[in-house]
Amino acid sequence: MAASPAGLNVPPQRLRLRRPDDWHVHLRDGALLELVAPATARSFARAIVMPNLSPPITTVAAAVAYGARIRAALPEDSGFTPLLTAYLTDTIDPAEIERGHGEGVFTACKLYPAHATTNAAAGVTDLARIEAVLAAMERIGMPLLIHGEVTDADIDIFDREAVFIERHLAPLLARYPGLKVVLEHITTAESVAFVRQAGPNLAATITPHHLHINRNAMFQGGLRPDFYCLPVAKRERHRLALRQAATSGEPCFFLGTDSAPHPRSAKESACGCAGIYNAPFALESYAAVFEQEGALDRLEAFASLHGPAFYGLPVNDGHITLVREPHTVPPRLHGSTLVPFHAGQVLPWRLADDG
Ligand code: DOR
Ligand code: ZN
């Protein structure tokens, strides 16, 4: 905090940050892509775009075409670069992955355990089936991004991340010590502790929603589909551990919104989809957390520096400015199609329009 002339601490009114990136986002396709891509491009220079479309992105050609559709959904001067990912299946060809990486099309591969989440039916049923892919990725330095949850029906949904680490992630890291791995959208104190002790080849992204809500949010006065996502939010002690990790300044934790829009009709249904649409005010949402934790001076490292360092990419050239200007998040967006995270709430910081 800046010191006032009288020696009193006054909260800052403006924050200038190197332009950040979103290391985990769902931009979808078609009409929904057109609606949501501008929100991500407004705040972020680059984003790791998830490949769980229908059908999923499993070939270089499909990724090239998807990248073109993303760019077409944005103004020409947006300055936004989508970083595309390959969706791993049991039968994906390691040569296709390697070629896509070599040609600069695939930045990373995404591992969804089969049936773990939205459009994950074609995911991996057994890590033993993708050994050749993992060995190739380790050799060429291509990061593996993991949705870290087991899918066994007999494992309680609140334990699925912890069991994944024990059964699958720890053995995977031991088998491929040179493989760069991102454990995406971590939700537990155990994940925080595991990532901390694992060494420089493991990192984790943390979403804004897992920093703001615990599992009670889903049941506040009734069933609240807008707070349902996967991995599902956990107990308060886990939220507090995530806040501590995100604001700690440790390079193994960085920004990944997991913004995952679904139309209201798909959320507010008898079998509602998992996903929270946080892209419109994601940066403002993180800024609120960092301020509450007295760590605004560490927001830039979390949002703009740790991710590029892990991925071996340069940091962005430009800067953005956040201004202290409390504003109410709209309850609905795009003709009531989408409900944004923080709907109807006041956020203290706003991204300045002129950057
Ligand atoms: O809540 C989620 N929504 N978690 C995921 O892992 C996938 C995402 C989606 O694509 O809807
Ligand atoms: Zn996701």
GROMACS .gro file of C-alpha atoms and ligand atoms in nm:
model
  367
    1MET     CA    1   0.000   0.000   0.000
    2ALA     CA    2   0.114   0.354  -0.069
    3ALA     CA    3   0.188   0.571   0.234
    4SER     CA    4   0.009   0.907   0.250
    5PRO     CA    5   0.207   1.222   0.332
    6ALA     CA    6   0.074   1.204   0.687
    7GLY     CA    7   0.219   0.856   0.715
    8LEU     CA    8  -0.120   0.684   0.705
    9ASN     CA    9  -0.170   0.387   0.478
   10VAL     CA   10  -0.417   0.471   0.205
   11PRO     CA   11  -0.545   0.208  -0.034
   12PRO     CA   12  -0.420   0.248  -0.392
   13GLN     CA   13  -0.666   0.385  -0.648
   14ARG     CA   14  -0.495   0.247  -0.957
   15LEU     CA   15  -0.297  -0.066  -1.031
   16ARG     CA   16  -0.083  -0.103  -1.339
   17LEU     CA   17  -0.002  -0.461  -1.436
   18ARG     CA   18   0.179  -0.623  -1.719
   19ARG     CA   19  -0.095  -0.757  -1.945
   20PRO     CA   20  -0.209  -1.093  -1.804
   21ASP     CA   21  -0.293  -1.428  -1.964
   22ASP     CA   22  -0.560  -1.682  -1.884
   23TRP     CA   23  -0.398  -2.026  -1.863
   24HIS     CA   24  -0.730  -2.217  -1.875
   25VAL     CA   25  -1.047  -2.110  -2.051
   26HIS     CA   26  -1.341  -2.258  -2.243
   27LEU     CA   27  -1.425  -2.040  -2.543
   28ARG     CA   28  -1.673  -2.290  -2.691
   29ASP     CA   29  -1.773  -2.267  -3.057
   30GLY     CA   30  -2.038  -2.123  -3.288
   31ALA     CA   31  -2.277  -1.863  -3.148
   32LEU     CA   32  -2.149  -1.903  -2.792
   33LEU     CA   33  -1.789  -1.842  -2.903
   34GLU     CA   34  -1.900  -1.515  -3.062
   35LEU     CA   35  -2.057  -1.407  -2.734
   36VAL     CA   36  -1.777  -1.502  -2.495
   37ALA     CA   37  -1.448  -1.457  -2.682
   38PRO     CA   38  -1.451  -1.074  -2.654
   39ALA     CA   39  -1.477  -1.096  -2.275
   40THR     CA   40  -1.157  -1.299  -2.250
   41ALA     CA   41  -0.974  -1.086  -2.509
   42ARG     CA   42  -1.066  -0.769  -2.319
   43SER     CA   43  -0.849  -0.866  -2.021
   44PHE     CA   44  -0.603  -1.123  -2.144
   45ALA     CA   45  -0.340  -1.119  -2.420
   46ARG     CA   46  -0.330  -1.497  -2.450
   47ALA     CA   47  -0.534  -1.786  -2.324
   48ILE     CA   48  -0.491  -2.160  -2.313
   49VAL     CA   49  -0.811  -2.269  -2.485
   50MET     CA   50  -0.966  -2.597  -2.380
   51PRO     CA   51  -1.032  -2.855  -2.655
   52ASN     CA   52  -1.350  -3.013  -2.512
   53LEU     CA   53  -1.569  -2.919  -2.806
   54SER     CA   54  -1.812  -3.158  -2.966
   55PRO     CA   55  -1.635  -3.331  -3.138
   56PRO     CA   56  -1.316  -3.264  -2.938
   57ILE     CA   57  -1.002  -3.114  -3.092
   58THR     CA   58  -0.781  -3.416  -3.163
   59THR     CA   59  -0.607  -3.320  -3.488
   60VAL     CA   60  -0.381  -3.041  -3.606
   61ALA     CA   61  -0.629  -2.954  -3.882
   62ALA     CA   62  -0.918  -2.922  -3.635
   63ALA     CA   63  -0.708  -2.696  -3.412
   64VAL     CA   64  -0.603  -2.472  -3.701
   65ALA     CA   65  -0.967  -2.433  -3.804
   66TYR     CA   66  -1.076  -2.363  -3.444
   67GLY     CA   67  -0.802  -2.102  -3.402
   68ALA     CA   68  -0.933  -1.927  -3.716
   69ARG     CA   69  -1.290  -1.928  -3.578
   70ILE     CA   70  -1.167  -1.777  -3.250
   71ARG     CA   71  -0.982  -1.501  -3.434
   72ALA     CA   72  -1.287  -1.438  -3.654
   73ALA     CA   73  -1.500  -1.388  -3.341
   74LEU     CA   74  -1.277  -1.095  -3.235
   75PRO     CA   75  -1.203  -0.755  -3.381
   76GLU     CA   76  -0.890  -0.754  -3.598
   77ASP     CA   77  -0.702  -0.529  -3.356
   78SER     CA   78  -0.785  -0.734  -3.044
   79GLY     CA   79  -0.422  -0.839  -3.004
   80PHE     CA   80  -0.542  -1.168  -2.856
   81THR     CA   81  -0.361  -1.495  -2.920
   82PRO     CA   82  -0.540  -1.825  -2.855
   83LEU     CA   83  -0.303  -2.098  -2.740
   84LEU     CA   84  -0.459  -2.423  -2.856
   85THR     CA   85  -0.458  -2.762  -2.692
   86ALA     CA   86  -0.504  -3.122  -2.806
   87TYR     CA   87  -0.765  -3.341  -2.639
   88LEU     CA   88  -0.609  -3.672  -2.542
   89THR     CA   89  -0.798  -3.990  -2.621
   90ASP     CA   90  -0.698  -4.354  -2.578
   91THR     CA   91  -0.609  -4.377  -2.943
   92ILE     CA   92  -0.461  -4.037  -3.029
   93ASP     CA   93  -0.150  -4.063  -3.245
   94PRO     CA   94   0.171  -3.938  -3.076
   95ALA     CA   95   0.300  -3.829  -3.418
   96GLU     CA   96   0.001  -3.594  -3.460
   97ILE     CA   97   0.070  -3.436  -3.120
   98GLU     CA   98   0.436  -3.395  -3.195
   99ARG     CA   99   0.370  -3.245  -3.537
  100GLY     CA  100   0.113  -3.002  -3.394
  101HIS     CA  101   0.357  -2.890  -3.128
  102GLY     CA  102   0.641  -2.857  -3.378
  103GLU     CA  103   0.424  -2.644  -3.607
  104GLY     CA  104   0.326  -2.415  -3.318
  105VAL     CA  105  -0.040  -2.519  -3.333
  106PHE     CA  106  -0.066  -2.716  -3.007
  107THR     CA  107   0.080  -2.543  -2.703
  108ALA     CA  108  -0.015  -2.829  -2.469
  109CYS     CA  109  -0.227  -3.144  -2.434
  110LYS     CA  110  -0.531  -3.175  -2.212
  111LEU     CA  111  -0.601  -3.492  -2.020
  112TYR     CA  112  -0.962  -3.551  -1.925
  113PRO     CA  113  -1.021  -3.879  -1.747
  114ALA     CA  114  -1.307  -4.033  -1.948
  115HIS     CA  115  -1.645  -3.895  -1.833
  116ALA     CA  116  -1.489  -3.657  -1.578
  117THR     CA  117  -1.677  -3.348  -1.702
  118THR     CA  118  -1.841  -3.166  -1.998
  119ASN     CA  119  -1.761  -3.341  -2.330
  120ALA     CA  120  -1.515  -3.576  -2.160
  121ALA     CA  121  -1.674  -3.899  -2.284
  122ALA     CA  122  -1.388  -3.947  -2.531
  123GLY     CA  123  -1.125  -3.885  -2.263
  124VAL     CA  124  -0.861  -4.127  -2.146
  125THR     CA  125  -0.981  -4.447  -1.978
  126ASP     CA  126  -0.638  -4.561  -1.856
  127LEU     CA  127  -0.308  -4.372  -1.851
  128ALA     CA  128  -0.136  -4.691  -1.967
  129ARG     CA  129  -0.302  -4.636  -2.306
  130ILE     CA  130  -0.125  -4.305  -2.369
  131GLU     CA  131   0.227  -4.396  -2.258
  132ALA     CA  132   0.375  -4.326  -2.601
  133VAL     CA  133   0.210  -3.982  -2.607
  134LEU     CA  134   0.336  -3.894  -2.260
  135ALA     CA  135   0.689  -4.010  -2.346
  136ALA     CA  136   0.686  -3.794  -2.660
  137MET     CA  137   0.558  -3.492  -2.467
  138GLU     CA  138   0.829  -3.535  -2.205
  139ARG     CA  139   1.091  -3.555  -2.480
  140ILE     CA  140   0.973  -3.242  -2.667
  141GLY     CA  141   0.892  -3.035  -2.356
  142MET     CA  142   0.517  -3.011  -2.421
  143PRO     CA  143   0.305  -2.946  -2.109
  144LEU     CA  144   0.033  -3.187  -1.997
  145LEU     CA  145  -0.274  -3.015  -1.851
  146ILE     CA  146  -0.476  -3.235  -1.623
  147HIS     CA  147  -0.835  -3.239  -1.507
  148GLY     CA  148  -0.739  -3.416  -1.187
  149GLU     CA  149  -1.041  -3.613  -1.074
  150VAL     CA  150  -1.111  -3.985  -1.066
  151THR     CA  151  -1.449  -4.083  -1.200
  152ASP     CA  152  -1.519  -4.400  -1.001
  153ALA     CA  153  -1.878  -4.401  -0.883
  154ASP     CA  154  -1.773  -4.531  -0.542
  155ILE     CA  155  -1.547  -4.231  -0.473
  156ASP     CA  156  -1.728  -3.942  -0.308
  157ILE     CA  157  -1.739  -3.640  -0.539
  158PHE     CA  158  -1.565  -3.423  -0.279
  159ASP     CA  159  -1.271  -3.670  -0.264
  160ARG     CA  160  -1.216  -3.719  -0.636
  161GLU     CA  161  -0.928  -3.472  -0.669
  162ALA     CA  162  -0.737  -3.605  -0.367
  163VAL     CA  163  -0.778  -3.965  -0.488
  164PHE     CA  164  -0.660  -3.868  -0.837
  165ILE     CA  165  -0.339  -3.725  -0.693
  166GLU     CA  166  -0.270  -4.036  -0.491
  167ARG     CA  167  -0.363  -4.297  -0.753
  168HIS     CA  168  -0.261  -4.128  -1.076
  169LEU     CA  169  -0.070  -3.801  -1.048
  170ALA     CA  170   0.204  -3.907  -0.806
  171PRO     CA  171   0.286  -4.224  -1.008
  172LEU     CA  172   0.273  -4.023  -1.335
  173LEU     CA  173   0.526  -3.768  -1.210
  174ALA     CA  174   0.755  -4.048  -1.090
  175ARG     CA  175   0.734  -4.223  -1.428
  176TYR     CA  176   0.791  -3.907  -1.636
  177PRO     CA  177   1.015  -3.686  -1.422
  178GLY     CA  178   1.089  -3.452  -1.712
  179LEU     CA  179   0.723  -3.399  -1.808
  180LYS     CA  180   0.580  -3.053  -1.739
  181VAL     CA  181   0.239  -3.090  -1.578
  182VAL     CA  182  -0.028  -2.838  -1.481
  183LEU     CA  183  -0.286  -2.962  -1.234
  184GLU     CA  184  -0.577  -2.748  -1.345
  185HIS     CA  185  -0.827  -2.565  -1.125
  186ILE     CA  186  -0.712  -2.709  -0.793
  187THR     CA  187  -0.971  -2.708  -0.518
  188THR     CA  188  -0.818  -2.856  -0.202
  189ALA     CA  189  -0.559  -2.788   0.065
  190GLU     CA  190  -0.408  -3.129  -0.019
  191SER     CA  191  -0.355  -3.024  -0.381
  192VAL     CA  192  -0.187  -2.703  -0.267
  193ALA     CA  193   0.050  -2.902  -0.046
  194PHE     CA  194   0.119  -3.159  -0.318
  195VAL     CA  195   0.202  -2.897  -0.581
  196ARG     CA  196   0.430  -2.711  -0.339
  197GLN     CA  197   0.648  -3.011  -0.270
  198ALA     CA  198   0.656  -3.157  -0.620
  199GLY     CA  199   0.939  -2.962  -0.781
  200PRO     CA  200   0.958  -2.725  -1.077
  201ASN     CA  201   0.783  -2.946  -1.334
  202LEU     CA  202   0.444  -2.930  -1.159
  203ALA     CA  203   0.228  -2.619  -1.137
  204ALA     CA  204  -0.139  -2.549  -1.072
  205THR     CA  205  -0.397  -2.302  -1.193
  206ILE     CA  206  -0.649  -2.152  -0.951
  207THR     CA  207  -0.988  -2.015  -1.059
  208PRO     CA  208  -1.156  -1.700  -0.924
  209HIS     CA  209  -1.462  -1.895  -0.818
  210HIS     CA  210  -1.269  -2.140  -0.602
  211LEU     CA  211  -1.116  -1.839  -0.426
  212HIS     CA  212  -1.457  -1.680  -0.359
  213ILE     CA  213  -1.699  -1.962  -0.284
  214ASN     CA  214  -1.708  -2.279  -0.084
  215ARG     CA  215  -1.954  -2.564  -0.132
  216ASN     CA  216  -2.225  -2.391   0.070
  217ALA     CA  217  -2.277  -2.151  -0.221
  218MET     CA  218  -2.444  -2.427  -0.421
  219PHE     CA  219  -2.712  -2.471  -0.154
  220GLN     CA  220  -2.769  -2.115  -0.028
  221GLY     CA  221  -3.147  -2.098   0.022
  222GLY     CA  222  -3.206  -2.358  -0.251
  223LEU     CA  223  -3.022  -2.528  -0.532
  224ARG     CA  224  -2.796  -2.280  -0.712
  225PRO     CA  225  -2.677  -2.411  -1.049
  226ASP     CA  226  -2.467  -2.101  -1.115
  227PHE     CA  227  -2.220  -2.216  -0.850
  228TYR     CA  228  -2.191  -2.570  -0.979
  229CYS     CA  229  -1.864  -2.647  -1.153
  230LEU     CA  230  -1.614  -2.929  -1.168
  231PRO     CA  231  -1.413  -2.993  -0.966
  232VAL     CA  232  -1.690  -2.895  -0.729
  233ALA     CA  233  -1.613  -2.627  -0.466
  234LYS     CA  234  -1.505  -2.779  -0.136
  235ARG     CA  235  -1.516  -2.688   0.235
  236GLU     CA  236  -1.414  -2.347   0.368
  237ARG     CA  237  -1.074  -2.469   0.488
  238HIS     CA  238  -0.986  -2.559   0.129
  239ARG     CA  239  -1.094  -2.219  -0.002
  240LEU     CA  240  -0.870  -2.053   0.257
  241ALA     CA  241  -0.574  -2.271   0.154
  242LEU     CA  242  -0.632  -2.176  -0.211
  243ARG     CA  243  -0.641  -1.806  -0.124
  244GLN     CA  244  -0.318  -1.840   0.066
  245ALA     CA  245  -0.155  -2.027  -0.226
  246ALA     CA  246  -0.271  -1.785  -0.497
  247THR     CA  247  -0.153  -1.480  -0.304
  248SER     CA  248   0.169  -1.637  -0.173
  249GLY     CA  249   0.389  -1.528  -0.462
  250GLU     CA  250   0.501  -1.888  -0.525
  251PRO     CA  251   0.567  -1.943  -0.895
  252CYS     CA  252   0.394  -2.283  -0.904
  253PHE     CA  253   0.050  -2.116  -0.874
  254PHE     CA  254  -0.094  -1.904  -1.153
  255LEU     CA  255  -0.411  -1.768  -1.307
  256GLY     CA  256  -0.650  -1.996  -1.494
  257THR     CA  257  -1.013  -1.887  -1.487
  258ASP     CA  258  -1.178  -2.208  -1.610
  259SER     CA  259  -1.447  -1.974  -1.740
  260ALA     CA  260  -1.699  -2.230  -1.869
  261PRO     CA  261  -2.014  -2.074  -2.013
  262HIS     CA  262  -2.332  -2.275  -2.057
  263PRO     CA  263  -2.661  -2.119  -2.169
  264ARG     CA  264  -2.905  -2.069  -1.882
  265SER     CA  265  -3.131  -2.336  -2.026
  266ALA     CA  266  -2.849  -2.590  -1.983
  267LYS     CA  267  -2.761  -2.473  -1.629
  268GLU     CA  268  -3.115  -2.435  -1.496
  269SER     CA  269  -3.226  -2.783  -1.580
  270ALA     CA  270  -3.302  -3.109  -1.402
  271CYS     CA  271  -2.949  -3.224  -1.491
  272GLY     CA  272  -2.762  -2.897  -1.513
  273CYS     CA  273  -2.418  -2.858  -1.672
  274ALA     CA  274  -2.104  -2.789  -1.470
  275GLY     CA  275  -1.934  -2.457  -1.532
  276ILE     CA  276  -1.912  -2.099  -1.412
  277TYR     CA  277  -1.891  -1.813  -1.659
  278ASN     CA  278  -1.643  -1.575  -1.500
  279ALA     CA  279  -1.465  -1.427  -1.806
  280PRO     CA  280  -1.634  -1.083  -1.808
  281PHE     CA  281  -1.493  -0.980  -1.468
  282ALA     CA  282  -1.230  -1.245  -1.398
  283LEU     CA  283  -0.944  -1.007  -1.340
  284GLU     CA  284  -1.158  -0.785  -1.121
  285SER     CA  285  -1.262  -1.095  -0.927
  286TYR     CA  286  -0.901  -1.196  -0.860
  287ALA     CA  287  -0.814  -0.835  -0.767
  288ALA     CA  288  -1.084  -0.839  -0.498
  289VAL     CA  289  -0.931  -1.152  -0.345
  290PHE     CA  290  -0.576  -1.019  -0.356
  291GLU     CA  291  -0.687  -0.697  -0.191
  292GLN     CA  292  -0.877  -0.882   0.083
  293GLU     CA  293  -0.563  -1.087   0.148
  294GLY     CA  294  -0.341  -0.775   0.159
  295ALA     CA  295  -0.150  -0.900  -0.145
  296LEU     CA  296  -0.230  -0.660  -0.429
  297ASP     CA  297   0.144  -0.630  -0.487
  298ARG     CA  298   0.149  -1.001  -0.583
  299LEU     CA  299  -0.138  -0.994  -0.831
  300GLU     CA  300   0.087  -0.920  -1.127
  301ALA     CA  301   0.311  -1.221  -1.061
  302PHE     CA  302   0.010  -1.454  -1.034
  303ALA     CA  303  -0.170  -1.310  -1.336
  304SER     CA  304   0.111  -1.216  -1.572
  305LEU     CA  305   0.449  -1.366  -1.481
  306HIS     CA  306   0.427  -1.717  -1.334
  307GLY     CA  307   0.232  -1.867  -1.624
  308PRO     CA  308   0.470  -1.757  -1.901
  309ALA     CA  309   0.766  -1.868  -1.690
  310PHE     CA  310   0.623  -2.217  -1.652
  311TYR     CA  311   0.527  -2.247  -2.020
  312GLY     CA  312   0.863  -2.105  -2.132
  313LEU     CA  313   0.694  -1.815  -2.314
  314PRO     CA  314   0.781  -1.445  -2.303
  315VAL     CA  315   0.574  -1.218  -2.082
  316ASN     CA  316   0.342  -0.981  -2.266
  317ASP     CA  317   0.466  -0.642  -2.382
  318GLY     CA  318   0.166  -0.429  -2.291
  319HIS     CA  319   0.014  -0.322  -1.962
  320ILE     CA  320  -0.336  -0.287  -1.824
  321THR     CA  321  -0.473  -0.065  -1.550
  322LEU     CA  322  -0.721  -0.156  -1.282
  323VAL     CA  323  -0.898   0.139  -1.121
  324ARG     CA  324  -1.079   0.146  -0.789
  325GLU     CA  325  -1.430   0.204  -0.914
  326PRO     CA  326  -1.692  -0.014  -0.743
  327HIS     CA  327  -1.939  -0.150  -0.996
  328THR     CA  328  -2.228  -0.392  -0.993
  329VAL     CA  329  -2.195  -0.701  -1.209
  330PRO     CA  330  -2.502  -0.741  -1.437
  331PRO     CA  331  -2.734  -1.019  -1.323
  332ARG     CA  332  -2.755  -1.154  -1.679
  333LEU     CA  333  -2.570  -1.102  -2.005
  334HIS     CA  334  -2.650  -1.133  -2.375
  335GLY     CA  335  -3.026  -1.111  -2.352
  336SER     CA  336  -3.035  -1.325  -2.039
  337THR     CA  337  -2.855  -1.615  -2.208
  338LEU     CA  338  -2.565  -1.622  -1.965
  339VAL     CA  339  -2.530  -1.557  -1.592
  340PRO     CA  340  -2.188  -1.416  -1.506
  341PHE     CA  341  -2.002  -1.506  -1.188
  342HIS     CA  342  -2.067  -1.237  -0.921
  343ALA     CA  343  -2.406  -1.161  -1.082
  344GLY     CA  344  -2.561  -0.866  -0.896
  345GLN     CA  345  -2.258  -0.822  -0.668
  346VAL     CA  346  -2.034  -0.519  -0.634
  347LEU     CA  347  -1.667  -0.559  -0.730
  348PRO     CA  348  -1.427  -0.291  -0.611
  349TRP     CA  349  -1.190  -0.283  -0.908
  350ARG     CA  350  -1.262  -0.225  -1.274
  351LEU     CA  351  -1.037  -0.272  -1.574
  352ALA     CA  352  -0.981   0.068  -1.736
  353ASP     CA  353  -1.114   0.073  -2.092
  354ASP     CA  354  -0.804   0.240  -2.230
  355GLY     CA  355  -0.578  -0.025  -2.077
  356DOR     O1  356  -1.709  -2.680  -1.449
  356DOR     C1  357  -1.651  -2.721  -1.548
  356DOR     N1  358  -1.693  -2.690  -1.673
  356DOR     N2  359  -1.545  -2.800  -1.532
  356DOR     C2  360  -1.486  -2.861  -1.636
  356DOR     O2  361  -1.394  -2.934  -1.614
  356DOR     C3  362  -1.537  -2.842  -1.774
  356DOR     C4  363  -1.614  -2.720  -1.786
  356DOR     C5  364  -1.696  -2.716  -1.913
  356DOR     O3  365  -1.641  -2.739  -2.020
  356DOR     O4  366  -1.816  -2.690  -1.904
  357ZN      ZN  367  -1.193  -2.630  -1.763
   0.00000   0.00000   0.00000
